[in-house]
Coordinates of C-alpha atoms and ligand atoms in Angstrom, one line a residue:
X90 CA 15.9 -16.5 -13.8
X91 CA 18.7 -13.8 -14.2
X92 CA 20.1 -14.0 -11.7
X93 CA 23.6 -14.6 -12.6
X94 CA 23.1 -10.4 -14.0
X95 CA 22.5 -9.2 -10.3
X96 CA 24.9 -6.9 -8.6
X97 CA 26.8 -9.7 -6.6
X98 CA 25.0 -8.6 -2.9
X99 CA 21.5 -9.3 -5.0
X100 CA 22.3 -13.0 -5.9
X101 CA 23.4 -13.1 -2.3
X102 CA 20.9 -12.2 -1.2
X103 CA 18.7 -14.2 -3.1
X104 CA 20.7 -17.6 -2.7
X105 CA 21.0 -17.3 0.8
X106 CA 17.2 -17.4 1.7
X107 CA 16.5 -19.8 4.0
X108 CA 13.4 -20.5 6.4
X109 CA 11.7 -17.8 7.3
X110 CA 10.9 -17.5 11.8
X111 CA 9.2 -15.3 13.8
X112 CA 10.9 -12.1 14.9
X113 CA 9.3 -11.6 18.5
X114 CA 10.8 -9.8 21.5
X115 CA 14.0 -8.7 19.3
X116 CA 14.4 -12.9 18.3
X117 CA 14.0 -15.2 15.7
X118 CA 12.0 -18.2 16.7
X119 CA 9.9 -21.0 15.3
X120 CA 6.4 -20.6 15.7
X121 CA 4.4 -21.6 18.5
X122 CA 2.6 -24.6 16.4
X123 CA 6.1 -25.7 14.9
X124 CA 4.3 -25.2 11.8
X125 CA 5.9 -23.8 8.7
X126 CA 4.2 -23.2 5.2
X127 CA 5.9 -23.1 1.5
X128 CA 6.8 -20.1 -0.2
X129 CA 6.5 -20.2 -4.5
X130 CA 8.2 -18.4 -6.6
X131 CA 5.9 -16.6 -9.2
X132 CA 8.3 -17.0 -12.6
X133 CA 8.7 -21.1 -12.0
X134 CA 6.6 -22.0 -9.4
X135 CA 8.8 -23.8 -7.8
X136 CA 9.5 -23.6 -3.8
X137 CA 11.8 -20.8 -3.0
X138 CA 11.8 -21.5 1.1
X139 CA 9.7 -22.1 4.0
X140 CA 7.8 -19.8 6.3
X141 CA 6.7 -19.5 9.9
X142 CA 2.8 -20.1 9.8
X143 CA 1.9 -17.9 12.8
X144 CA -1.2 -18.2 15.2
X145 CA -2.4 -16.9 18.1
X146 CA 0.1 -18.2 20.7
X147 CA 2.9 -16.2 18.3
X148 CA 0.3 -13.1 18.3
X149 CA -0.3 -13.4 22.1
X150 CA 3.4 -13.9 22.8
X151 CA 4.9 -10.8 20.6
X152 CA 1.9 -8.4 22.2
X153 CA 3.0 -9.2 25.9
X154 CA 6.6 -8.2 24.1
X155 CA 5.5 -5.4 22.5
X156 CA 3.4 -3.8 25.7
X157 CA 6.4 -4.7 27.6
X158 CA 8.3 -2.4 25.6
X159 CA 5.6 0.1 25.5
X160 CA 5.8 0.5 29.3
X161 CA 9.5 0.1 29.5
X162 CA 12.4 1.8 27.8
X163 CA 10.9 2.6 24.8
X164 CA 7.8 4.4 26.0
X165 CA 10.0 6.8 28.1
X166 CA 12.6 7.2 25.9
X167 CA 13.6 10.9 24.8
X168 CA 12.7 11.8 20.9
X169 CA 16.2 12.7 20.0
X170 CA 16.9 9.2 20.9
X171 CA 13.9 7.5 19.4
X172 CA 14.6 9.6 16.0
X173 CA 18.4 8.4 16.0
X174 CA 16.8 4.8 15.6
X175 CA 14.2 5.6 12.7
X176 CA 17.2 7.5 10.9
X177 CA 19.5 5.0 11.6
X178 CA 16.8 2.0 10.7
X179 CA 16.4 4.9 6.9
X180 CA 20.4 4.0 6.2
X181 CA 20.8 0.9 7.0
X182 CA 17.8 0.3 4.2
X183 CA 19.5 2.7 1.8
X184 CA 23.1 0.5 2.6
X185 CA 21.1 -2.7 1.4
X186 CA 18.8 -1.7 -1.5
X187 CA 20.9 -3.3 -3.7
X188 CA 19.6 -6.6 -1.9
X189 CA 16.0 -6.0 -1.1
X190 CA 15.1 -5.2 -4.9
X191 CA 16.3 -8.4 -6.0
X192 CA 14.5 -10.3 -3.5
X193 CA 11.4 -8.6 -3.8
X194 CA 11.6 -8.7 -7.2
X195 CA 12.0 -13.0 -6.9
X196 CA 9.4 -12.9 -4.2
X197 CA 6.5 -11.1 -5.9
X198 CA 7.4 -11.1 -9.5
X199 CA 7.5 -7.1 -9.6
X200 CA 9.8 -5.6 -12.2
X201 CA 13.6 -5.0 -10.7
X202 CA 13.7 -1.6 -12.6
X203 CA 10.4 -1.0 -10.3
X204 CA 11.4 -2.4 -7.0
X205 CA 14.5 -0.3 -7.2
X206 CA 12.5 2.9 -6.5
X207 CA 10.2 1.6 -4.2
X208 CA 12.8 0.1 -1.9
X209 CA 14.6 3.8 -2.3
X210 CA 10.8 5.4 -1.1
X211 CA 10.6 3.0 2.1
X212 CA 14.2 4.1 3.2
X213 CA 12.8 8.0 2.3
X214 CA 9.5 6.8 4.4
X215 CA 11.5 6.5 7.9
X216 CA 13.3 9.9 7.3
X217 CA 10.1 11.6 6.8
X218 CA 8.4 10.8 9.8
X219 CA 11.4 11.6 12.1
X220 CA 11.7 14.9 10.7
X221 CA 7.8 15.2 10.5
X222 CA 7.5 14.4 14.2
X223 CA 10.1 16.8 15.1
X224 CA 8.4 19.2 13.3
X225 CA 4.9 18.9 13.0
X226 CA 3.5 16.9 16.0
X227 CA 2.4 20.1 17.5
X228 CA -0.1 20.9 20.4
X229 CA -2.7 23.8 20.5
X230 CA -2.7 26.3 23.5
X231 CA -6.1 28.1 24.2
X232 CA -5.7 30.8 26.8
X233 CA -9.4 31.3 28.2
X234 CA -9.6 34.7 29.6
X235 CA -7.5 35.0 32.4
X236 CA -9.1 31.6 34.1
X237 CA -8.0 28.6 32.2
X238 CA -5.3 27.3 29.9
X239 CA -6.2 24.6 27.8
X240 CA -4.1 23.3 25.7
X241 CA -3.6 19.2 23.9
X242 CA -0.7 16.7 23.7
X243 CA -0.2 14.1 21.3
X244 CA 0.8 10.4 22.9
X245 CA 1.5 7.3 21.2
X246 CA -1.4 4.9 21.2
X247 CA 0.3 1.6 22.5
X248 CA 0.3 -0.9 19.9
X249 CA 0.1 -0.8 16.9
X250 CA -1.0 -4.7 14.5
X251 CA 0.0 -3.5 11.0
X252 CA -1.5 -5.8 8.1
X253 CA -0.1 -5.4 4.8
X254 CA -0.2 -6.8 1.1
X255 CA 1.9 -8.4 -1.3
X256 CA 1.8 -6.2 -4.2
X257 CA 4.3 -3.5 -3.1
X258 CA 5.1 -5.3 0.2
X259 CA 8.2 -3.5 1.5
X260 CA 7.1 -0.1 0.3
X261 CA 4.0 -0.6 2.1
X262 CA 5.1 -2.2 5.2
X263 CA 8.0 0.6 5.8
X264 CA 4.5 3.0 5.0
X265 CA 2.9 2.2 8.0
X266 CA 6.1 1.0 10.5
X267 CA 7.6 4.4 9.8
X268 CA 5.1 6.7 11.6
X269 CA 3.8 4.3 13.6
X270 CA 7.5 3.8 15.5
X271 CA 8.2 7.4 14.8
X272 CA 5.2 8.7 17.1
X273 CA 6.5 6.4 19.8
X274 CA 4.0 3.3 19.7
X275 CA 5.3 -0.5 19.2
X276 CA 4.3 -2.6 16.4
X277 CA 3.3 -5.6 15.7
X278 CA 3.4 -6.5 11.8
X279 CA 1.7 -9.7 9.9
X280 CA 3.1 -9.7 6.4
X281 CA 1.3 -10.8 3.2
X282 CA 1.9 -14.2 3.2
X283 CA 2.5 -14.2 -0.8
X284 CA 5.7 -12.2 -0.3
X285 CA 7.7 -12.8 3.2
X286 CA 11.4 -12.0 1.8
X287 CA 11.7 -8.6 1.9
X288 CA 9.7 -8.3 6.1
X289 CA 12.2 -10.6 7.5
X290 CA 14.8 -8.8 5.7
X291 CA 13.0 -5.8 7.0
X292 CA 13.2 -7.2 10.8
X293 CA 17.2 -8.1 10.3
X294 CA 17.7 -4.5 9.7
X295 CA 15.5 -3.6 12.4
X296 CA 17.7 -6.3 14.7
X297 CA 20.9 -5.0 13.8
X298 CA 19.9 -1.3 14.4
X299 CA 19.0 -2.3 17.9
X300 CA 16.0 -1.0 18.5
X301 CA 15.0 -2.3 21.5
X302 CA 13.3 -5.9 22.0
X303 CA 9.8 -5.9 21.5
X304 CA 9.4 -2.8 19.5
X305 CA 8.9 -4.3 16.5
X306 CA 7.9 -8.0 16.1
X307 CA 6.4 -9.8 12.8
X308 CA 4.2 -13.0 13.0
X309 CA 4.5 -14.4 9.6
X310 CA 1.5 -16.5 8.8
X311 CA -1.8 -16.9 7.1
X312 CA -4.2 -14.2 7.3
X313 CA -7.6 -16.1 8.8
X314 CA -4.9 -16.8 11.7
X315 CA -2.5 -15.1 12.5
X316 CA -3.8 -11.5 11.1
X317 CA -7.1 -12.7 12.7
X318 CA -5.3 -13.2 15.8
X319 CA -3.9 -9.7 15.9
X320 CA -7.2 -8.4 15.3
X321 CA -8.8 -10.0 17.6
X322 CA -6.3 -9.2 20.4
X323 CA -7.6 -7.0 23.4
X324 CA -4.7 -5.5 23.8
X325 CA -3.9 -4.4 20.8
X326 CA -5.4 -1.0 19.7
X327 CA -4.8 -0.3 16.5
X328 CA -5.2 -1.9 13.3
X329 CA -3.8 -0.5 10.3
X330 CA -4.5 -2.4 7.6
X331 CA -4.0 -2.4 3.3
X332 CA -5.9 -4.7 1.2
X333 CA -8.8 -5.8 -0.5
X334 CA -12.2 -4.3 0.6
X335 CA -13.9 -8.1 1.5
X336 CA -10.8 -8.4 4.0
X337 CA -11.5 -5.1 5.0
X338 CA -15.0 -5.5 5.9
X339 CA -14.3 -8.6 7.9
X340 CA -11.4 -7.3 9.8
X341 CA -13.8 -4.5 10.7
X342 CA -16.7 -7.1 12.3
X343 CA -13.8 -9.1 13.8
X344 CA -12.2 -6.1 15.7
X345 CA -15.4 -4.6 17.0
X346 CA -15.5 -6.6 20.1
X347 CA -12.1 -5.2 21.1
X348 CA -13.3 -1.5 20.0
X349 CA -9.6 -1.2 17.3
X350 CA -9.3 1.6 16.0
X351 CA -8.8 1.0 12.2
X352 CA -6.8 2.8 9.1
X353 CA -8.6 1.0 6.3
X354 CA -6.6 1.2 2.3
X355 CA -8.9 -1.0 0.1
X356 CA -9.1 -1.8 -2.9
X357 CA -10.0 0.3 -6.3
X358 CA -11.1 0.8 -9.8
X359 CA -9.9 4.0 -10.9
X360 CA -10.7 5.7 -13.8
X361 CA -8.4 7.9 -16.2
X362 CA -10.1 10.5 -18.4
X363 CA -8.7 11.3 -21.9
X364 CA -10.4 14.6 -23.2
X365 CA -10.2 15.4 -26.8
X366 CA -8.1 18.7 -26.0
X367 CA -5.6 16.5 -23.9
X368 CA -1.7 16.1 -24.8
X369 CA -1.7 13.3 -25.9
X370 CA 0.8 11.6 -26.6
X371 CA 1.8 12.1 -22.6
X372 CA -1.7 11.1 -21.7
X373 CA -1.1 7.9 -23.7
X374 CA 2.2 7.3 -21.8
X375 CA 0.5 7.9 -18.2
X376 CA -1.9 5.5 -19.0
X377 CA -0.2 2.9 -19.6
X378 CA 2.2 3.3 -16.8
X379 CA -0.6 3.6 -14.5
X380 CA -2.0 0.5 -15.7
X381 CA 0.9 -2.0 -17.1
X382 CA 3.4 -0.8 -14.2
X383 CA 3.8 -3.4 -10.7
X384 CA 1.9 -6.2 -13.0
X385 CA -1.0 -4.4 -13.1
X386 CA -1.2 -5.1 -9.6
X387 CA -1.5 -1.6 -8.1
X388 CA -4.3 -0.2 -6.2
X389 CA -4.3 3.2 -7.7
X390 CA -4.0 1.7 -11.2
X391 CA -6.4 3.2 -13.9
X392 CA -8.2 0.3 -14.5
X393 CA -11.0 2.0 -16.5
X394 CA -10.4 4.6 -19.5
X395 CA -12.5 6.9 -20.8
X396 CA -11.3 8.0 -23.9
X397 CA -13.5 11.0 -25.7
X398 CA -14.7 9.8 -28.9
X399 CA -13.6 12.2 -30.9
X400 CA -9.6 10.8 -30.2
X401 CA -11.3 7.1 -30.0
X402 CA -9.9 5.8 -32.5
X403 CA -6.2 6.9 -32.4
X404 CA -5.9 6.9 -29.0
X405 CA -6.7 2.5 -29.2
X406 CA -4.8 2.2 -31.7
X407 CA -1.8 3.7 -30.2
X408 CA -2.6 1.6 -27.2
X409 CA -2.9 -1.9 -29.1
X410 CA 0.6 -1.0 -30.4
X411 CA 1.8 0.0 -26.6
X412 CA 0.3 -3.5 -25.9
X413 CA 2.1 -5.3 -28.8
X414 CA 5.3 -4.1 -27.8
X415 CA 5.4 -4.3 -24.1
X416 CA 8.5 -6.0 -22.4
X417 CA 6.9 -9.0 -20.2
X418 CA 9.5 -11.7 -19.1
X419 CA 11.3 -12.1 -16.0
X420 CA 11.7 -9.7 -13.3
X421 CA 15.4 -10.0 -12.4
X422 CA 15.9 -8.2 -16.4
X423 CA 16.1 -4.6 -15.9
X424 CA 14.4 -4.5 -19.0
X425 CA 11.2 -6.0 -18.3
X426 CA 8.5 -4.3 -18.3
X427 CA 6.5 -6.5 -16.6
X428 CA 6.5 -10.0 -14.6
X429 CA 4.7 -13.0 -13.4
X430 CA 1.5 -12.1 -11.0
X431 CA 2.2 -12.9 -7.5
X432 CA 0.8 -16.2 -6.9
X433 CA -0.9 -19.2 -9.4
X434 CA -4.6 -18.3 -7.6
X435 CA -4.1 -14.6 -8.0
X436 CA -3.1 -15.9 -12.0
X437 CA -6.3 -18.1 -12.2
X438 CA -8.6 -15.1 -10.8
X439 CA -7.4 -12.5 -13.7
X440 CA -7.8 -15.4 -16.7
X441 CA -11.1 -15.6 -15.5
X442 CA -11.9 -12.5 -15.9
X443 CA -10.4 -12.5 -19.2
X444 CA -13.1 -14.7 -19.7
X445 CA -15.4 -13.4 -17.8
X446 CA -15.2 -10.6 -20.3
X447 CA -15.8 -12.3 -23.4
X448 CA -19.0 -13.7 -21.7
X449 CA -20.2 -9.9 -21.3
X450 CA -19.3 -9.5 -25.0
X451 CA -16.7 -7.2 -24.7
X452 CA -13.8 -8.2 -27.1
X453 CA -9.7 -8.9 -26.0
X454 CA -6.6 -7.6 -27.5
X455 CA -3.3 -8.9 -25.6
X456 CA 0.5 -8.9 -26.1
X457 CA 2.7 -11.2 -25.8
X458 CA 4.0 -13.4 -23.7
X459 CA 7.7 -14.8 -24.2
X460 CA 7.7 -18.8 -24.7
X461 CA 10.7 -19.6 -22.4
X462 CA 8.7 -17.9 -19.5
X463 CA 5.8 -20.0 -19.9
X464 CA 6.4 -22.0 -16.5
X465 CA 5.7 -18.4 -14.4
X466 CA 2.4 -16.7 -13.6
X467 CA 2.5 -14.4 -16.8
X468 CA -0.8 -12.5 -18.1
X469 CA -0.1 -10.5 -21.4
X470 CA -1.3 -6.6 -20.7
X471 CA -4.5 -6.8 -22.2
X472 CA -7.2 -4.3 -23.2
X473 CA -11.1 -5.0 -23.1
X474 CA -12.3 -3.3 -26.2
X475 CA -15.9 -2.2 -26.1
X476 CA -16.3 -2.3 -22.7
X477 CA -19.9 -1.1 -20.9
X478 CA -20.1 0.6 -17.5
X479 CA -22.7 -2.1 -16.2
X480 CA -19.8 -5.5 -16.8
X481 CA -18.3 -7.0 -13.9
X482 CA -15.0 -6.4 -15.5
X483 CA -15.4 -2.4 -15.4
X484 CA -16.9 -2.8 -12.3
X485 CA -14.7 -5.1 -10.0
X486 CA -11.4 -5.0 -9.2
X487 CA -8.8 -7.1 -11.3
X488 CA -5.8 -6.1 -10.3
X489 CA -3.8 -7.6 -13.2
X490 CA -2.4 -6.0 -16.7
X491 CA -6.3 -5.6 -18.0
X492 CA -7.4 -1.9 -19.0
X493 CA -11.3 -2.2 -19.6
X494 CA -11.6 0.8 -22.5
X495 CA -14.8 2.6 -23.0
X496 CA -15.7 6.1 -24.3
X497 CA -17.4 9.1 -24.1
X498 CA -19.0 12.2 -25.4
X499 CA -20.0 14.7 -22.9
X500 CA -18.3 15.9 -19.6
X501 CA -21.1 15.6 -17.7
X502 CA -21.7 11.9 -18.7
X503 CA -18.2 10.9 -17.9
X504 CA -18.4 12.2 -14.5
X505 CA -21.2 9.7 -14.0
X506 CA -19.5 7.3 -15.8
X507 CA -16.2 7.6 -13.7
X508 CA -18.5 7.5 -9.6
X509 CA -20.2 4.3 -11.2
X510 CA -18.4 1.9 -9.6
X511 CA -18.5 1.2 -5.6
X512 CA -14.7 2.2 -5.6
X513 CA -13.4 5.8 -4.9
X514 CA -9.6 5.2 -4.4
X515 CA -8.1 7.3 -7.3
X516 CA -8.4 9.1 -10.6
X517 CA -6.8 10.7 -13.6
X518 CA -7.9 13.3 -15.8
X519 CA -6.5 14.4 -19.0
X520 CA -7.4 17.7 -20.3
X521 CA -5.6 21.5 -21.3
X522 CA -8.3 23.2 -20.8
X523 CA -7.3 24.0 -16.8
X524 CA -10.6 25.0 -15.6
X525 CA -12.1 21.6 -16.8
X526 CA -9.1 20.1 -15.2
X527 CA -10.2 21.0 -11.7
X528 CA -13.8 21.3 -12.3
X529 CA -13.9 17.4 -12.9
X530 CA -11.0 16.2 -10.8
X531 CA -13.5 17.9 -8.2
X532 CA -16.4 16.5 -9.0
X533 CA -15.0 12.5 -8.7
X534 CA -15.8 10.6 -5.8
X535 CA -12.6 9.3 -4.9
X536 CA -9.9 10.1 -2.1
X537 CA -7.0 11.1 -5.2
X538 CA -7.1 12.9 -8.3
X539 CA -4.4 13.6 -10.7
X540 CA -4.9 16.4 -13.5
X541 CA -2.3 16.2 -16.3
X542 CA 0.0 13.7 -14.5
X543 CA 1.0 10.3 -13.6
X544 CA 0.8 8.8 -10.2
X545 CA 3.5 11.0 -8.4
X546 CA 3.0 12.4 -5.0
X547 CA 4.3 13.8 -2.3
X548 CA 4.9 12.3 1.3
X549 CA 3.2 15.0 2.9
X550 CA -0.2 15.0 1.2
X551 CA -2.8 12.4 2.4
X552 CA -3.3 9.2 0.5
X553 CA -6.5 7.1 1.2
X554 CA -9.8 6.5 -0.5
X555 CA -13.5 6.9 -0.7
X556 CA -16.2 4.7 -0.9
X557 CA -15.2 1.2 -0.4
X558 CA -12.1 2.2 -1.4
X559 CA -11.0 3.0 2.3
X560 CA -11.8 4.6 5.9
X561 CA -9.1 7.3 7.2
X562 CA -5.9 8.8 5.5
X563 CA -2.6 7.8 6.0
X564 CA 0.7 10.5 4.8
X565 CA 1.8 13.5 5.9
X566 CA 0.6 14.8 9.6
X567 CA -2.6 13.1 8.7
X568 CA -1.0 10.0 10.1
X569 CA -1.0 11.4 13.7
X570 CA -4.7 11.4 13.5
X571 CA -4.3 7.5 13.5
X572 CA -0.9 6.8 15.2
X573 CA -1.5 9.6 18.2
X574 CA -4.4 9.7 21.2
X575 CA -4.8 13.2 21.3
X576 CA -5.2 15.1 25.0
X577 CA -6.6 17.3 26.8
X578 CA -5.3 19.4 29.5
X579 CA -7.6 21.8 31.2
X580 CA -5.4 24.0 33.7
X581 CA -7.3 26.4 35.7
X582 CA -5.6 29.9 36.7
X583 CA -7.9 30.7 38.9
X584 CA -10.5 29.9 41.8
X585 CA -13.2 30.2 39.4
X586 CA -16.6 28.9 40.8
X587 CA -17.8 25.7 41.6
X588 CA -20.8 24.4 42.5
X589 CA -21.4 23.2 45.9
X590 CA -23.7 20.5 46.0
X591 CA -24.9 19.7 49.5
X592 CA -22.8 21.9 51.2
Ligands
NAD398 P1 -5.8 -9.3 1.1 O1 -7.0 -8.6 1.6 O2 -6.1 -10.7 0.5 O3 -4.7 -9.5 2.2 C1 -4.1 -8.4 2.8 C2 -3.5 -8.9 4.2 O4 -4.6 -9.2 5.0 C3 -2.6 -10.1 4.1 O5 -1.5 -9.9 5.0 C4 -3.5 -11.2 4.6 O6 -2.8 -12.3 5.1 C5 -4.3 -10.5 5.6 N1 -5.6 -11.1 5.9 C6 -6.4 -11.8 5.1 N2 -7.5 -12.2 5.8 C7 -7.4 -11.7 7.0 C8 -8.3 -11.8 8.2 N3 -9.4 -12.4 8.2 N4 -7.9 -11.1 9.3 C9 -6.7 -10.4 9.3 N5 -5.9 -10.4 8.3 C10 -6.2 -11.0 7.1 O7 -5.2 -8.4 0.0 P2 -4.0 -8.7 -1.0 O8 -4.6 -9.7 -2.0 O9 -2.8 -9.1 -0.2 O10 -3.7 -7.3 -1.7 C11 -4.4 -6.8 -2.8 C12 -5.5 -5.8 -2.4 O11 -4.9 -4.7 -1.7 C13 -6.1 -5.2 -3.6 O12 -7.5 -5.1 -3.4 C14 -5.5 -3.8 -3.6 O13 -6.3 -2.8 -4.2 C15 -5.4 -3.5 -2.1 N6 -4.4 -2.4 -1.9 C16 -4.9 -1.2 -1.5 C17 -4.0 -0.2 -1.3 C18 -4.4 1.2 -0.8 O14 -3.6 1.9 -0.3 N7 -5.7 1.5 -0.9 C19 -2.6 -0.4 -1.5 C20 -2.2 -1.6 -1.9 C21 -3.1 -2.7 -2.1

């Protein structure tokens, strides 16, 4: 690995990873069990440290921590105050990014040129939602005649159990400990256990910004126990949770007892439209960022193109060459273009369906793959030529380099084409002629659309999915509908009438 070409705080960083502990009730501790499990790196393999295998005792112990500090200092703090801390948490990030990129990048096997802007959006995360609750978690006032005022409040919920992935783990975790602190609630987080570095980095900030103890805890640990445990907790309420839709469903059954309240991001299998009127040469480029960039391991990555058939043939060919002459090697090289996948199961699962696809008859066409980086989890980006809507590999989720290619003739048929699948997270449409542009963007069952552009977006606009591609919206205010209880207050101005029953 390169790391000997690191700004000198990244190999730091990286060198001086040790075991990884609970951060509970503003401390680092072993876990209840004393049980520890080993973290690999993706590009050798090889153990890069030990990590706290949470369970329910860790759970149970940073909830009574994190209600404590519900009810205590932190629930009646002033905003000003509370916003000081989320700022304050925003550059203390920005001070360190030059470390967390490099360690995400040796924990997950994401691209350094990549991490470096997504550790950059999780510092811009925390300013957002200060100045968003500052500025737009507003009340409504109705005056009702001259006899009542009613008007609402917004109050935090009380806990918040935050479950997040591995395959943009710092940007996502900051994604949903950013408004969740912001509106005033505590949090409880349970990492991916594929990718710890970059939370307990995460919690270190958080330690030496001071928020108070037992605002914000993480139980590292495996997912059937400690996530289940946090799920499972009656006195937890909410669950806010990114990851595949299977995990989603069973999180869903599991909380039901203890009536959570849940922000679900699944998975996806997103389509990207190419008509023949399209610019194309930048519709070539977005589609292979979309697809090649984080490993392939995105969830809004458009993992299905529908080329028209009438630019068939130019457009593959133009991809194959994309393909041939994509940078894969090792993530600490700002030049690569992309890394290992996160883990030797997650690798196993995407060569089968590389396989999988040559059972359905559709036919391969990879890049390359370095030979001195043959010890790390590396897929070549890969297309599946002659793809039909009806495989498993159009219709599941890889989540890997693989872009299943198929084609079309008529808008109307690639509408239908593009709702096929049981997904709805995200879409792309490539056109010039603008009122096709919103006519089919409109017409796709999925919680995004793009027209004309890569996957850029704004904080303040909602991001979530359709179909078994999600359940809620998180971004912007919308947020508040998920970290807030919202209230009621009737006021009367009046003695209006009342009943008097047995009087
Ligand atoms: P995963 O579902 O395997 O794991 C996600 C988290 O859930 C991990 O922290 C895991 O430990 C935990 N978990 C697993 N089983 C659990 C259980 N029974 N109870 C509680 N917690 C449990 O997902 P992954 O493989 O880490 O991530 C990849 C998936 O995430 C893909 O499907 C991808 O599309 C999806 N994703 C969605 C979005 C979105 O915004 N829609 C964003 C990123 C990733």
């Amino acid at each position: 690995m390169k790391l000997d070409q690191l700004e000198k705080s990244g190999r730091e960083a990286i060198e001086s990873v040790t075991t990884i502990q609970q951060y509970i009730n503003g401390t680092f501790t072993v876990p209840a069990s004393g049980k520890f499990f080993t973290n690999i790196s993706p590009f050798t393999n090889e153990k890069i440290n030990e990590v706290a295998a949470g369970g329910k005792e860790d759970i149970d112990q940073a909830v009574m921590a994190a209600r404590s500090a519900f009810k205590g200092e932190w629930g009646t703090m002033k905003i000003e105050e509370r916003m000081k801390y989320i700022y304050k948490i925003a550059d203390v990030i920005d001070e360190h990014i030059d470390e967390i990129a490099p360690l995400e990048s040796f924990d997950t096997g994401l691209p350094l040129a990549q991490t470096k802007k997504m550790v950059a959006r999780a510092a811009q995360n925390f300013r957002f939602y200060a100045e968003m609750v500052k500025s737009r978690l507003v009340g409504e006032a109705y005056q009702v005649d001259d006899q009542f005022i009613n008007y609402t409040i917004y109050k935090p919920v009380g806990i918040a159990g935050l479950i997040t992935p591995w395959n943009a783990p710092f940007m996502l975790e900051t994604w949903k400990i950013a408004p969740a602190l912001a509106t005033g609630n505590t949090v409880i987080l349970k990492p991916a256990e594929w990718s710890p570095l970059t939370a307990n980095r995460l919690a270190e900030i958080i330690d030496k910004v001071g928020l108070p103890d037992g605002v914000f805890n993480i139980v590292h640990g495996y997912g059937e126990e400690a996530g289940a445990a946090l799920v499972a907790h009656e006195d937890v309420e909410l669950i806010s949770f990114t990851g595949e839709t299977t995990t989603g469903v069973e999180i869903m059954k599991n909380g039901a007892d203890s009536l959570k309240q849940f922000s679900m991001e699944l998975g996806g299998k997103s389509p990207i439209i190419v008509f023949d009127d399209a610019d194309f040469e930048r519709a070539l480029d977005a589609c292979v960022w979309g697809i090649f960039s984080f490993n392939g391991e995105r969830c809004t990555a458009n993992s299905r193109l529908y080329v028209h058939e009438s630019i068939q043939e130019e457009f593959i060919n133009r991809l194959k060459e994309r393909v041939s002459n994509i940078r894969v090697g090792d993530p600490m090289d700002e030049t690569t273009q992309i890394g290992p996948l996160i883990h030797k199961n997650h690798y196993e699962n995407v060569r089968s369906y590389l396989e999988l696809a040559k059972d359905e008859g559709a036919e391969l066409y990879s890049g390359q793959i370095p030979a001195d980086v043959e010890s790390g989890n590396f897929v070549a980006p890969t297309l599946i030529l002659n793809a039909e809507q009806e495989m498993r590999v159009v219709q599941e989720e890889i989540f890997g380099p693989v872009l299943a290619v198929m084609t079309f003739k008529e808008e109307e048929e690639v509408i239908q084409k593009a709702n096929g699948v049981r997904y709805g997270l995200a879409g792309y449409v490539w056109t010039d002629n603008i009122k096709r542009g919103h006519r089919v963007a409109q017409k796709i069952d999925s919680g995004m659309l793009w027209v004309n552009s890569q996957n850029v977006r704004d904080l303040r606009i909602p991001f979530g999915g359709a179909k078994h591609s999600g359940i809620g919206r998180e971004g912007g205010h919308y947020a508040f509908e998920f970290y807030t209880e919202a209230q009621v207050v009737h006021v009367a101005l009046e003695d209006h009438y009342i009943p008097q029953f047995g009087k």
